[in-house]
Structure formats: C-alpha cells, structure tokens
Short mmCIF file of C-alpha atoms in Angstrom, two decimals:
data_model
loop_
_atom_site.label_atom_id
_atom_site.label_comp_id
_atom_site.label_asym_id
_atom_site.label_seq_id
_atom_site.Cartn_x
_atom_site.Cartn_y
_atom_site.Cartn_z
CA UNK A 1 119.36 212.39 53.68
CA UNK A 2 117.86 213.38 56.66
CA UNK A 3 114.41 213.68 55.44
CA UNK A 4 114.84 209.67 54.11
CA UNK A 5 116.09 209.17 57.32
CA UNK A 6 112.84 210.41 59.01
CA UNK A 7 110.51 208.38 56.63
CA UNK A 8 112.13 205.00 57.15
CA UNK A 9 112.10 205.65 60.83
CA UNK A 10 107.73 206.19 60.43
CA UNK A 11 107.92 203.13 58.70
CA UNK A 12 109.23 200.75 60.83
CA UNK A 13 107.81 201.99 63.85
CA UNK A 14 104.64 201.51 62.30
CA UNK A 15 105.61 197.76 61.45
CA UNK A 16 106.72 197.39 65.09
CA UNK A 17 103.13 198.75 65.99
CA UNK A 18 101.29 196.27 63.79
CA UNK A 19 103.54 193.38 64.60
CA UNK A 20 102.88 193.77 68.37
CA UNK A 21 98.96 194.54 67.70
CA UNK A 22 98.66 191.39 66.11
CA UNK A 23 100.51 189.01 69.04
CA UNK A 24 98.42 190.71 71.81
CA UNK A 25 97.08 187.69 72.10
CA UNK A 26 99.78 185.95 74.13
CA UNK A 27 100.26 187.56 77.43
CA UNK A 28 100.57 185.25 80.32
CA UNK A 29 97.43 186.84 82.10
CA UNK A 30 97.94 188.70 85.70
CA UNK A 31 100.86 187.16 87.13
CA UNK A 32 100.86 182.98 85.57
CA UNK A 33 104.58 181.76 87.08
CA UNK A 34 105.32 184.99 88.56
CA UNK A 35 104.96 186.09 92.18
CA UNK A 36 105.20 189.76 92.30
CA UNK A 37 103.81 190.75 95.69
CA UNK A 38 101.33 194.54 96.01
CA UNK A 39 103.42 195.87 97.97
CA UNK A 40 106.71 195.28 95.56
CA UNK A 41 104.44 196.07 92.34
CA UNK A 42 103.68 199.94 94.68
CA UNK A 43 107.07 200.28 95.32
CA UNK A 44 108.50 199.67 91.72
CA UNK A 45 105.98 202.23 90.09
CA UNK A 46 106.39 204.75 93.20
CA UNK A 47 110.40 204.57 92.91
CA UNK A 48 110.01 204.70 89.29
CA UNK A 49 108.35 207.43 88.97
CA UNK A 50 110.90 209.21 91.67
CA UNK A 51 113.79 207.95 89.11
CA UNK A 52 111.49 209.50 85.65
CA UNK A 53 111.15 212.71 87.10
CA UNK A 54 115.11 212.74 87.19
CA UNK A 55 114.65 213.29 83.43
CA UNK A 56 113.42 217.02 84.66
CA UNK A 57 115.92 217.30 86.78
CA UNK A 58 118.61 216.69 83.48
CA UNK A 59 116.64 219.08 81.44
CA UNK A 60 116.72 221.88 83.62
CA UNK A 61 120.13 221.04 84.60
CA UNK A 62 121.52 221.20 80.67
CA UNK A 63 119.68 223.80 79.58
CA UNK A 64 121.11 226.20 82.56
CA UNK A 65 124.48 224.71 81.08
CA UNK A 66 124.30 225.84 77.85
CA UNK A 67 123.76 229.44 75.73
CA UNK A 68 120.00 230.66 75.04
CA UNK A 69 120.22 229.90 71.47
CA UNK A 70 120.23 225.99 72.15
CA UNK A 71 117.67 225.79 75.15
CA UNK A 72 115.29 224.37 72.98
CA UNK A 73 117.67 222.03 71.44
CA UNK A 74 118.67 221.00 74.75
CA UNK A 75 115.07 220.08 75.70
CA UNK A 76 113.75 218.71 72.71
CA UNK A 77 116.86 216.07 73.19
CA UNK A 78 116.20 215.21 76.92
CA UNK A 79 112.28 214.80 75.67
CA UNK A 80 112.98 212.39 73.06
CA UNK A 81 115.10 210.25 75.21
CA UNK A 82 111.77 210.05 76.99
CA UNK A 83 109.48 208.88 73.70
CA UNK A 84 111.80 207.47 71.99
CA UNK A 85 113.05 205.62 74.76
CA UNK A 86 109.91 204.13 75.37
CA UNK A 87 109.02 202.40 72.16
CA UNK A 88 112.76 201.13 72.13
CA UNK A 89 112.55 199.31 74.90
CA UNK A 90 109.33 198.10 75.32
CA UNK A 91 109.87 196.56 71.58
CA UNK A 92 113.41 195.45 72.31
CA UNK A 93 115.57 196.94 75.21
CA UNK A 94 113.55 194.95 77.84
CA UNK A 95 113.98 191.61 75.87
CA UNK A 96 117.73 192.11 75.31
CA UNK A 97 117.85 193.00 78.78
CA UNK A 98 115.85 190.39 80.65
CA UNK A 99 114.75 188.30 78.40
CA UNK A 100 115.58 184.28 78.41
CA UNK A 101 118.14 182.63 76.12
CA UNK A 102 119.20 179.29 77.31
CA UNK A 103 121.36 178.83 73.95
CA UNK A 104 123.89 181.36 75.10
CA UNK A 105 124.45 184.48 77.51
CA UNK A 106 125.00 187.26 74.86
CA UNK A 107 121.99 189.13 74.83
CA UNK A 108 118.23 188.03 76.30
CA UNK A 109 115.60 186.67 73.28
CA UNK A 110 112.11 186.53 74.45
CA UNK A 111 109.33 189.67 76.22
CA UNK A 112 109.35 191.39 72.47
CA UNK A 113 107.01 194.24 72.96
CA UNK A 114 106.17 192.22 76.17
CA UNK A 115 104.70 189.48 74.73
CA UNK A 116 104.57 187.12 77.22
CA UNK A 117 105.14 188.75 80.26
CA UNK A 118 103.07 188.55 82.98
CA UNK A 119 101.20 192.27 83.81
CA UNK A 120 102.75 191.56 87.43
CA UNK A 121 106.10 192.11 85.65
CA UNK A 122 104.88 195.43 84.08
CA UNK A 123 106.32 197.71 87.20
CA UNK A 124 109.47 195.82 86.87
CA UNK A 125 109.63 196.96 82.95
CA UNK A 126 108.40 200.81 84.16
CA UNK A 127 111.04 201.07 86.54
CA UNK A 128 114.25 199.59 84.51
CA UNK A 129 112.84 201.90 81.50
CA UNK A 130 113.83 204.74 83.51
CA UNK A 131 116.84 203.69 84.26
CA UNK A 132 117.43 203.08 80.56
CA UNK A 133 116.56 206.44 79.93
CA UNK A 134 118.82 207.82 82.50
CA UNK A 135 121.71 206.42 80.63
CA UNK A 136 120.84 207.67 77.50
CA UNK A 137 120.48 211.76 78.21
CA UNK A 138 123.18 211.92 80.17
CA UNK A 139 125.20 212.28 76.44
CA UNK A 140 122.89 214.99 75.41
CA UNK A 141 124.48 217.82 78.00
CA UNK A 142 127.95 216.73 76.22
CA UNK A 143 127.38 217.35 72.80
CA UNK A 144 125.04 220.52 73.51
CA UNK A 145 125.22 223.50 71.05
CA UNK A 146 126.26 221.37 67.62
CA UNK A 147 125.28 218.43 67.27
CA UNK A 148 121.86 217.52 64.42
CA UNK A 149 118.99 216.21 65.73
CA UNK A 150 118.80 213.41 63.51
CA UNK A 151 122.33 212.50 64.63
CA UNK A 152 121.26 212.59 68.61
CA UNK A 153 118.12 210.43 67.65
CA UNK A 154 119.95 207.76 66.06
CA UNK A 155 122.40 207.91 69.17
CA UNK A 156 119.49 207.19 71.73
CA UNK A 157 117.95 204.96 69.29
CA UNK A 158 121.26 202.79 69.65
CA UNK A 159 121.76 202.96 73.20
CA UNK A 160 118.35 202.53 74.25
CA UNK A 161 117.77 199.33 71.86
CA UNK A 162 121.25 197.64 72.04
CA UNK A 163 124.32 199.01 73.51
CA UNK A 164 122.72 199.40 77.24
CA UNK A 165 120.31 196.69 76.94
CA UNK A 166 123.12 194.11 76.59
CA UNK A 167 125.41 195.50 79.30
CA UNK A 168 122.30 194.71 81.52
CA UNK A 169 121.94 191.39 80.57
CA UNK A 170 125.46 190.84 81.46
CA UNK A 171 125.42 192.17 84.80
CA UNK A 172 121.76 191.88 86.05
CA UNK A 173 119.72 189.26 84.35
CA UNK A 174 119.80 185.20 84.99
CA UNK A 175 122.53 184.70 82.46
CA UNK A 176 124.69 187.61 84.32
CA UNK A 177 127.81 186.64 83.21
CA UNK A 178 129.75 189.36 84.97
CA UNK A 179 128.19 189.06 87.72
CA UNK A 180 128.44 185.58 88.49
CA UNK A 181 132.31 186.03 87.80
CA UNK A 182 133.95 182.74 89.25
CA UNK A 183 134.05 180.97 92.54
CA UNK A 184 135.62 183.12 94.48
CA UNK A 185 134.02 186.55 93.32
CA UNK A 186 132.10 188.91 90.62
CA UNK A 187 131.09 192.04 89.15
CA UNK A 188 128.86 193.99 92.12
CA UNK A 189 127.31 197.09 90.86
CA UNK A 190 123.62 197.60 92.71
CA UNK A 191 122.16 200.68 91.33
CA UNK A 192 124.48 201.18 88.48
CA UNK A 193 127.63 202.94 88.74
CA UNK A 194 129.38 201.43 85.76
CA UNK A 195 126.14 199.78 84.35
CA UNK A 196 124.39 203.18 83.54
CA UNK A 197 126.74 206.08 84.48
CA UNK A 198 129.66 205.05 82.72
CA UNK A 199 128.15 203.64 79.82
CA UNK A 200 126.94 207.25 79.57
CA UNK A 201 130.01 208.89 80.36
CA UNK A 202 131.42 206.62 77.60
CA UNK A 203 129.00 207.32 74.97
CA UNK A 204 129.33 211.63 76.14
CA UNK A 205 133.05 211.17 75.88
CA UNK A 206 133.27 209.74 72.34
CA UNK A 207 130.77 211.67 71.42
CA UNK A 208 131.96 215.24 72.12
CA UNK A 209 135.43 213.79 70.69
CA UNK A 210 133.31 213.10 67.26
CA UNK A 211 131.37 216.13 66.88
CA UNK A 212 134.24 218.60 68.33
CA UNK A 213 133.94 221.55 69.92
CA UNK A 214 131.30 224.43 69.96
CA UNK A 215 131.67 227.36 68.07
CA UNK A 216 132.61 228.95 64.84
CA UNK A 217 134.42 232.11 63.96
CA UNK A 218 131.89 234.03 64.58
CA UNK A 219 129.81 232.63 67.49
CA UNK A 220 131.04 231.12 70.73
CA UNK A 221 134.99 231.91 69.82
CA UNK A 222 135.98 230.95 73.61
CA UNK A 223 139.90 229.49 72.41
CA UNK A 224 139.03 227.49 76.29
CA UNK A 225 135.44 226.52 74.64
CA UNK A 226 135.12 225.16 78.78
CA UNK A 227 134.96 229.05 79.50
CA UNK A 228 131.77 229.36 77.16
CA UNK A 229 128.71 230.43 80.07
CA UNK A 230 125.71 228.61 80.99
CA UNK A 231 123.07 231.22 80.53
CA UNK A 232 121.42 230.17 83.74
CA UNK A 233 122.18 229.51 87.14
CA UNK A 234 118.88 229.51 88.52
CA UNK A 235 117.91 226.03 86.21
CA UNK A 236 121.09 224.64 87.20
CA UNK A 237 120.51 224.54 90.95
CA UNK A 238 116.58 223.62 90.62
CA UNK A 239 117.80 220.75 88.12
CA UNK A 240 120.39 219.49 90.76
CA UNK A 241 117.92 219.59 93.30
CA UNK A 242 115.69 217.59 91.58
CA UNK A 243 118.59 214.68 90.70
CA UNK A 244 119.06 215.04 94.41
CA UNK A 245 115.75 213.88 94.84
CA UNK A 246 115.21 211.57 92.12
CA UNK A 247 118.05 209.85 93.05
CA UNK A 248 116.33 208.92 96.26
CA UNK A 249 114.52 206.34 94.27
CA UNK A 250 117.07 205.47 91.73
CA UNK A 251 119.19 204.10 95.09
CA UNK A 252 116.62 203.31 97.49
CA UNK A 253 114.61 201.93 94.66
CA UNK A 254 117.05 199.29 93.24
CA UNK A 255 116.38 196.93 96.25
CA UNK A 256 113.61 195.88 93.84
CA UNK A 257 111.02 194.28 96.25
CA UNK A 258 109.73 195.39 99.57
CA UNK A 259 108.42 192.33 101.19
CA UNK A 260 110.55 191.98 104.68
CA UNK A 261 111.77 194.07 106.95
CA UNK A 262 115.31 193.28 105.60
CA UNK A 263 114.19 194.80 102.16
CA UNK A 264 113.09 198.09 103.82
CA UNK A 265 115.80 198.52 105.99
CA UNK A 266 118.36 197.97 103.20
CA UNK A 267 116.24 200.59 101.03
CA UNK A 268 116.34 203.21 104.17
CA UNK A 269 120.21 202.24 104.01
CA UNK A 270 120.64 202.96 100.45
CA UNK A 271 118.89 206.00 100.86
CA UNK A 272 121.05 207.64 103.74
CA UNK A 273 124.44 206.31 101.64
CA UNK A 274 122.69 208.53 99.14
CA UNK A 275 122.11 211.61 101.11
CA UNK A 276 125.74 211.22 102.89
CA UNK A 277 127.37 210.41 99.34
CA UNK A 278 126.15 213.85 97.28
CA UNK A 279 127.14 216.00 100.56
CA UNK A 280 130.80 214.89 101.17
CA UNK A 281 130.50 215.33 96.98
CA UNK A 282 129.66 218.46 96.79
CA UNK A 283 131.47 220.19 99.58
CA UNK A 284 134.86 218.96 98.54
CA UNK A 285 134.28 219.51 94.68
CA UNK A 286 133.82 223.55 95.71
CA UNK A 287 136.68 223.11 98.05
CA UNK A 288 138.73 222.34 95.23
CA UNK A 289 137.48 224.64 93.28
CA UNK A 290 138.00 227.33 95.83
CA UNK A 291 141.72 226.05 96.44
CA UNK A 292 142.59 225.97 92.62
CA UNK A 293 140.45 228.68 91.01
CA UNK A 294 139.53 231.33 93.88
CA UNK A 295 135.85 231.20 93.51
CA UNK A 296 132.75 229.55 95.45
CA UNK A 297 131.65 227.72 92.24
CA UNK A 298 127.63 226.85 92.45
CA UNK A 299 128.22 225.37 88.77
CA UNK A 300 130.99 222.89 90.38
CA UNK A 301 129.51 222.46 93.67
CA UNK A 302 126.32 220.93 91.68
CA UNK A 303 128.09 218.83 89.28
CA UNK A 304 130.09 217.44 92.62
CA UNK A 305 126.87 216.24 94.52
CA UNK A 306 125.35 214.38 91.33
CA UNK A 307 129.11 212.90 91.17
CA UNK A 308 128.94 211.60 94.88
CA UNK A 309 125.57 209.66 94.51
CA UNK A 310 126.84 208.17 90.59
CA UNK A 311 129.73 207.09 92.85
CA UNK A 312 127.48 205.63 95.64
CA UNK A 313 124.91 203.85 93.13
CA UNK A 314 127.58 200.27 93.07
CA UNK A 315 127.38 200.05 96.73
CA UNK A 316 124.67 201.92 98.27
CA UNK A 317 123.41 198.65 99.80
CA UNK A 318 126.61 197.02 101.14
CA UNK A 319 128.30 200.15 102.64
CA UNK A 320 128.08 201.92 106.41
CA UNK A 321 127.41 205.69 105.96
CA UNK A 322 130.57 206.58 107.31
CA UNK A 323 132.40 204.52 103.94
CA UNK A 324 129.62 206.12 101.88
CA UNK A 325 130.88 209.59 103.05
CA UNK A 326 134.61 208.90 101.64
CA UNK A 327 132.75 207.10 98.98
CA UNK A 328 130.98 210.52 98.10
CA UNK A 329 134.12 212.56 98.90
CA UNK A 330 136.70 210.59 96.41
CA UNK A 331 133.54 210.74 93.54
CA UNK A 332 134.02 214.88 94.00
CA UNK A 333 138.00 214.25 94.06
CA UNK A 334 137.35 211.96 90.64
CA UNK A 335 134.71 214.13 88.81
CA UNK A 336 137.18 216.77 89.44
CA UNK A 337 140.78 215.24 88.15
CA UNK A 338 138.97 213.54 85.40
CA UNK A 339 137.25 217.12 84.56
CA UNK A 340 140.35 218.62 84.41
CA UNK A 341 141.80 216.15 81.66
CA UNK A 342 139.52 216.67 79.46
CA UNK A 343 139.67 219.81 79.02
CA UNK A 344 143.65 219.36 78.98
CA UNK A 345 142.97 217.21 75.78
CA UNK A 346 141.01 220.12 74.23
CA UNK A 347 137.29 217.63 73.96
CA UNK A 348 134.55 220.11 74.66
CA UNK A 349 132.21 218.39 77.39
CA UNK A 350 129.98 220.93 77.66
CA UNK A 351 128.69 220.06 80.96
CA UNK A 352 131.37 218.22 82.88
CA UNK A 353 129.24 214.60 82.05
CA UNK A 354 132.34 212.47 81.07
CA UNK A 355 133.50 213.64 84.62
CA UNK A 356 130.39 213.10 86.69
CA UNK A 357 129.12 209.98 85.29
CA UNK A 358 132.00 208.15 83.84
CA UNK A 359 134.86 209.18 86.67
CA UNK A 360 133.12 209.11 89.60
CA UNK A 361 130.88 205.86 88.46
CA UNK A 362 133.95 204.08 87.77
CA UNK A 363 135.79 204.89 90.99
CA UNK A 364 131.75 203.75 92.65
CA UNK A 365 132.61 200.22 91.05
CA UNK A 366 135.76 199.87 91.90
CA UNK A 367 134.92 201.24 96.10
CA UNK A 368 132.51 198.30 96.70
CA UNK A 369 135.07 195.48 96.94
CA UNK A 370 136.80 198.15 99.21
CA UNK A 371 134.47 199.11 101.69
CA UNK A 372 131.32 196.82 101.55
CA UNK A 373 130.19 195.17 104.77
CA UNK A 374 129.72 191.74 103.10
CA UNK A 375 133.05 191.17 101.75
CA UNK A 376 135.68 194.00 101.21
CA UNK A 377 139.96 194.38 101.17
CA UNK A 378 138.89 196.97 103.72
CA UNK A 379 137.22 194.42 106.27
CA UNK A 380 138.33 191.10 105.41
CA UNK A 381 141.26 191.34 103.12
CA UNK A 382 139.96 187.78 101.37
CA UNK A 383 140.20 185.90 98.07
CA UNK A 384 137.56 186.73 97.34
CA UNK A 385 137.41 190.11 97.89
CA UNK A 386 140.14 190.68 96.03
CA UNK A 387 138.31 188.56 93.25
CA UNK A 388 135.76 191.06 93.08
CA UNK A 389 138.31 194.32 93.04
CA UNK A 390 139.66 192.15 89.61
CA UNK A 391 135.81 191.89 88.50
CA UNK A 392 134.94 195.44 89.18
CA UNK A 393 137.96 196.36 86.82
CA UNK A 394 137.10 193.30 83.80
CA UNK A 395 133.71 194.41 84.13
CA UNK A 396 134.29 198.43 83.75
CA UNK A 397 137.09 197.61 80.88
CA UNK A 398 133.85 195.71 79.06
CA UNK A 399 131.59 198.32 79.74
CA UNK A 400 133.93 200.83 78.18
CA UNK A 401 134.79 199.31 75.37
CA UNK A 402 131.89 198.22 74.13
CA UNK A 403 130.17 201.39 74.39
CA UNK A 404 132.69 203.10 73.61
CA UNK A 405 133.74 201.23 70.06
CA UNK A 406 129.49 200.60 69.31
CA UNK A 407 129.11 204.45 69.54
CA UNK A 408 132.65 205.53 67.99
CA UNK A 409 131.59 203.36 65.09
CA UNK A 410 128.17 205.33 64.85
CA UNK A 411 129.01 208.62 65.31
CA UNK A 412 131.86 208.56 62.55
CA UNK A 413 129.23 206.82 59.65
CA UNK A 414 126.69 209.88 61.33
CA UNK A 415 129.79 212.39 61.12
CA UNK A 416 130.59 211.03 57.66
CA UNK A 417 127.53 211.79 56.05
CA UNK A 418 127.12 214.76 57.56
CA UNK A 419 124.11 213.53 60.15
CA UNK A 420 126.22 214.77 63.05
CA UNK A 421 127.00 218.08 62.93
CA UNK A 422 124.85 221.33 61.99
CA UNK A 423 126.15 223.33 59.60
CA UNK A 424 128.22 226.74 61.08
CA UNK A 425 125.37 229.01 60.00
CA UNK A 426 122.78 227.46 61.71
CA UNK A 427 125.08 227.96 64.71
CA UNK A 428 125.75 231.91 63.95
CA UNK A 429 122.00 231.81 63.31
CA UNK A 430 120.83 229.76 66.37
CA UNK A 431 120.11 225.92 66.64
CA UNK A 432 116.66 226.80 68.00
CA UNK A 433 115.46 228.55 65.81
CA UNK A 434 116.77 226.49 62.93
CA UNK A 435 116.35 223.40 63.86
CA UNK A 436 112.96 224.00 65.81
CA UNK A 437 111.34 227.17 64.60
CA UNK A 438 111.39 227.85 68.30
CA UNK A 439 113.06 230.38 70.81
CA UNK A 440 113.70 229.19 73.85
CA UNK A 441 113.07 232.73 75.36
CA UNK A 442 111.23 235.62 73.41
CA UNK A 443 112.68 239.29 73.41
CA UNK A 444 109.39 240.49 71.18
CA UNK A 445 107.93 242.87 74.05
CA UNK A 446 111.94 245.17 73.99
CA UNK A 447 110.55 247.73 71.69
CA UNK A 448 107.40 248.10 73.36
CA UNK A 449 109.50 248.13 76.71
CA UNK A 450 111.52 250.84 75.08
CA UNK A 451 108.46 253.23 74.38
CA UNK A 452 107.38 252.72 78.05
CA UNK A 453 110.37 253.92 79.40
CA UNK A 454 110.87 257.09 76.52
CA UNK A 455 107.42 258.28 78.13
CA UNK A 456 108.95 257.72 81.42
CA UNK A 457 111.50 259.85 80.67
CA UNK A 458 109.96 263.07 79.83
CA UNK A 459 106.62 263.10 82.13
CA UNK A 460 107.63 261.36 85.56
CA UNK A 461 108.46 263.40 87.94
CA UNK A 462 110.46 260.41 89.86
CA UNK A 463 113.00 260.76 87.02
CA UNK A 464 114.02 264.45 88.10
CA UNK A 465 114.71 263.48 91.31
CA UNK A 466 116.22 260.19 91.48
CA UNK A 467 119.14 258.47 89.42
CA UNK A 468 116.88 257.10 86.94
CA UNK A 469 117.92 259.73 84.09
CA UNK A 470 121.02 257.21 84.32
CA UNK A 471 119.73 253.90 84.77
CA UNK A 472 116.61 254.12 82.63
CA UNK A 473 118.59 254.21 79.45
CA UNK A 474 121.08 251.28 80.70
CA UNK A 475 118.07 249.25 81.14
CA UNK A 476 116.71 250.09 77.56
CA UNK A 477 120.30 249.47 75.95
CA UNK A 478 120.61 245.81 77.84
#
C-alpha cells in the first residue's frame, strides 16, 4: 500500500511538472498591472526568509522534545514540510489562496503554478509560502514518536494544497469573506493567530487524538505518556531562540509593503508587540509552573514565549505595547489551562502544540476587538467593536471546524488502512532506524571508548591517586 502510494505520488508530480513546463509561456512579464515597489519586493524576500528559517527553529525545537530513537523522524518531517510544501503551493496553494474567482468566494481559481503572475508578485508568493509552511509542521511535534511517514506526507500534502489555502482566501484575499464581515465589523487577524496557528493546533489536536498515544508495552510505558522526556534540552532552547527571532519577521513582516513612513513605523510596532508579547509569555508560563509543580521549568518557560507571540500575531499592528504585554501574559495563562486539559483527556500532544498554537492563537483573535487602538470594547465600547468580538468568534468556529472535520476525515481513511500508525515493533526497534536506516546519534566509538579507559586503568598513575578507580568504570557502564 504504501509503496503504490509512493509511485502514484512520482506520477503526478511529474504531470504537474510537464503541465506547468508547457504553459511557461504565459507569464505577465516583470510587473504588467502590478505595482510592486523595490523596496516592498526587499522587504518581502528579507522577512521571508526571517519567517523560513523558523522552520529550523521547529526542528530543533521537536527533536529536543522527543526520545533519540525518533530524532530523525522528527527532522525528516519538518524537512518535507519544506519540499513538499513548495511544489504544493506553487502548483495550487497560492491559487486557492489568492487567486481570482469572480463566480463565487469559496476558494481562488487562477496563478496555477504561477501562470500568470507577474515576477513582481514572486516575493509576495515566497513570503506567504512560508507562512504556509509554518502551519503545516507545527502538527509534526504532536504526533512525534508513532506516526508513518506516508501518513504525515499525505497530512502536509492536504494542508498545504487545500485545507490552509482556503482559510486564506477567506480571510486575506479580495473575496475575504470573513473579513469583510458586515457593516458594522469583521474578522481581524494580521499575522495569523487563528489563520495559521490554530488551524495547526487543530490539525495537531485531531491528529494526536487519531494516532493515540506513544508507546507500547515494552517501550515508552509512561501510564502519564506527558511524563515521557525530551532527550534534549540544549535543542529546545536554541530552537526557541530561533522562533524568537524568526518571528521578528513573521510579525513585523506581515505589514506587507514598506513604502511610507506609516508602513515602517507600524512594522517597528509589530515588532516591539512581538518582543513584549513572548516575555510577559514566558515569565508567567514558569510562574505557573513554579506555583503548581515546584520546578523552574526551561521546557515550559519556552513553550510560554512561542505562546505569547502566536497570541500577539492577530493584533500586533493595532495594539500599544502595554495591551501587547497582557496580550502575551493571558497567551502563557491559555497555553497553560488548555495544556493541562489535554492531558486530563488522556490525548498525547507530545510537545504542548494544541496548547501553544491553538489556545493561545485563539485567545490572540479574540484580544484584538479588545484592546486594538482602532476600534476595541476596551477603548470605544462601539457597535462595531462588538461586531468584530462576534467575527473573531464565527471566524475561529470556521477555522476549527473545517480543519478540524477535513483532517479527522483523513486521518481515520489513513488510520484505517493502516497508513497512520507504525507498527509496535518498529517502535521497540526505533522509528529511525526503521523507517530511515538512520540514527539520529551514533554510539559506534563505546567499545573503543571502553578499551581506552581499561588501559587507563592499569598504567596511569592519575588513577592511584585520584577518585577515578570509581568514576572511570561509571563512565564506561553509562
């Protein structure tokens, strides 16, 4: 099955290839209709490649998360989103997303493979590309350590293509249904709170419901799979950092265009929200964590900045630092409660990502018709601010349920013919080296190590006098 599934795959990416070689022919040439200035073209690719490198930042992150058998898994995954990602939507995603339809608002129907698209539009496709692929790894940390490949490919296949794709169209195209609401208000989501985190944190959360938890009887037999250890700290923090920095242009970035001086200074705004946002996020997530569980949790304390910038992405723009702070503060409080329920319900989120992204992105929606300068409950107490509070809530209730039914659909026909889930002795075994004929760390040089130290042992005259007739053999043993 999952060798057929591989084959058709080659094949139609091949068609895709040859249908798009053979319309190359009608691009628009430089920029035709559209007026993209240099400047706004710079700052696209610049804060693009800012939001891409996030994509290390998730790797690192997920594969400190997780055991050293499924490292490898773990970045294979977070890599594909990358390749696989790309191909999707430069052949689709971008059309679905942006592309014109003036016979209805469902989905967008024109820049296939970017056929005619103007190559001033090109840093506009590079930068919402990463954003799509943003979206889609954030389920691979959730279903780490059982889930097929095949399965997870499929999965970003979907998401990439289709399921986030559309949700764009509604919200940020021309035919933005969502966000042109009614009269009096609309669904207001700048960088993506609800558009990418908690379609994410939707897709994560159905998805570790699907597959169920890690572990067998013999491997990973944690009855609180939650207590299962990250094998390393060290990628956790450096993976943090660098979502701390990539998100720098995921915010500041999502003012699109950088031709006034109102452009920049809403960017530098966005920016500072940002900075603000993952600080209050972090410090009261290990706060609570010190309160609840008596420990100074790095684990937590990371997971609670990347929850205060998902939480600041919907209003970054429209907010004074001092409402990003609480902004950042009540995405900790969120990532935290919502943490805690599901591991009440017994899912197995093996990273916290239903809590991060879906939590604190839906509490960032529903913050900016609280707090933003332009029109808020908090400032104005209008119509229509209290129009957009309503839209924030239709819009995240879309949002959730059509990612969530699209993907609950696809895992259980993946789940039901056995593309989901890897079998319990490639588990016992190790996914890596099953699935990948890879380690993602190799022990090889131990026995070597262990003859170095023997000879140690009976010529060095630093063992005599020293403690290391004690600790020598520890270190062997370990």
């Amino acid at each position: 099955m999952e060798k057929l599934f591989l084959r058709q795959s080659l094949l139609v990416l091949l068609f895709f290839t040859m249908t798009a070689s053979a319309q190359d022919g009608n691009q628009t040439g430089f920029c035709g209709d559209t007026e993209v200035s240099i400047q706004t073209q710079f700052f696209l690719v610049v804060m693009g490649s800012l939001v891409f490198f996030m994509q290390a930042g998730f790797s690192l992150l997920e594969a400190g998360s997780v055991g050293p058998t499924t490292v490898v898994n773990i970045l294979f995954k977070n890599f594909a989103d990358t390749i696989l990602g790309a191909i999707c939507f430069w052949a689709f995603g971008y059309a679905f997303a942006y592309g014109d339809n003036p016979s209805y608002s469902f989905i967008g129907d024109s820049k296939y493979f970017l056929q005619h698209v103007s190559l001033c539009e090109y840093s506009q496709w590079f930068y919402q590309w990463t954003f799509a692929a943003t979206a889609t790894t954030i389920v691979s940390g959730s279903m780490a350590g059982r889930t097929r490949l095949s399965g997870y490919l499929s999965y970003s296949l979907l998401l990439t293509t289709f399921i986030y794709p559309t949700i764009v169209h509604w919200t940020w195209s021309s035919d933005a249904w969502l966000a042109e609401g009614d009269d009096d208000g609309g669904y207001r989501d700048f960088a993506g709170s609800g558009i990418v985190h908690v379609t994410g944190g939707t897709a994560a959360l159905v998805g570790a419901y699907v597959v169920g938890p890690r572990g067998t009887t013999k491997f990973e037999t944690y009855e609180k799979k939650y207590e299962i250890p990250g094998h390393s700290m060290p990628l956790v923090a450096l993976g943090t950092m660098i979502l701390f920095f990539g998100f720098l242009g995921f915010n500041g970035g999502s003012v699109l265009h950088l031709d006034t001086q109102e452009d920049a200074a809403i960017m530098s705004l966005a920016v500072v929200n940002t900075v603000l946002a993952a600080a209050s996020g972090g410090l009261i997530t290990v706060m609570l964590n010190r309160m609840f569980l008596a420990h100074w949790s790095l684990q937590m304390t990371c997971n609670g900045c990347i929850a205060g910038m998902v939480a600041i992405c919907a209003g970054a723009n429209t907010v004074y630092p001092w409402a990003a702070t609480i902004i950042g503060l009540m995405g900790g409080v969120s990532f935290y409660l919502w943490s805690v329920l599901i591991r009440n319900l017994g899912i197995d989120d093996a990273i916290d990502a239903v809590g991060v992204h879906m939590g604190a992105g839906a509490w960032g929606v529903i913050a900016v018709p609280l707090f933003s300068f332009e029109k808020s409950i908090f400032y104005d107490n209008t119509k229509g601010a209290w129009h957009d509070l309503g839209w924030a809530f239709a819009g995240l209730a879309v949002i959730i349920l059509w990612t969530g039914g699209l993907c609950g659909i696809m895992f259980s026909i993946l789940k039901r013919y056995n593309l989901l889930r890897v079998t319990d002795d490639t588990i016992n075994t190790g996914i890596d080296i099953v699935e990948h004929g890879e380690a993602g760390y190799s022990f090889a040089g131990l026995k070597a190590t262990d003859k170095v130290l023997d000879e140690a042992m009976r010529h060095s005259s630093f063992v005599k006098h020293t403690d290391a007739h004690r600790i020598i053999p520890r270190v062997s043993q370990l």
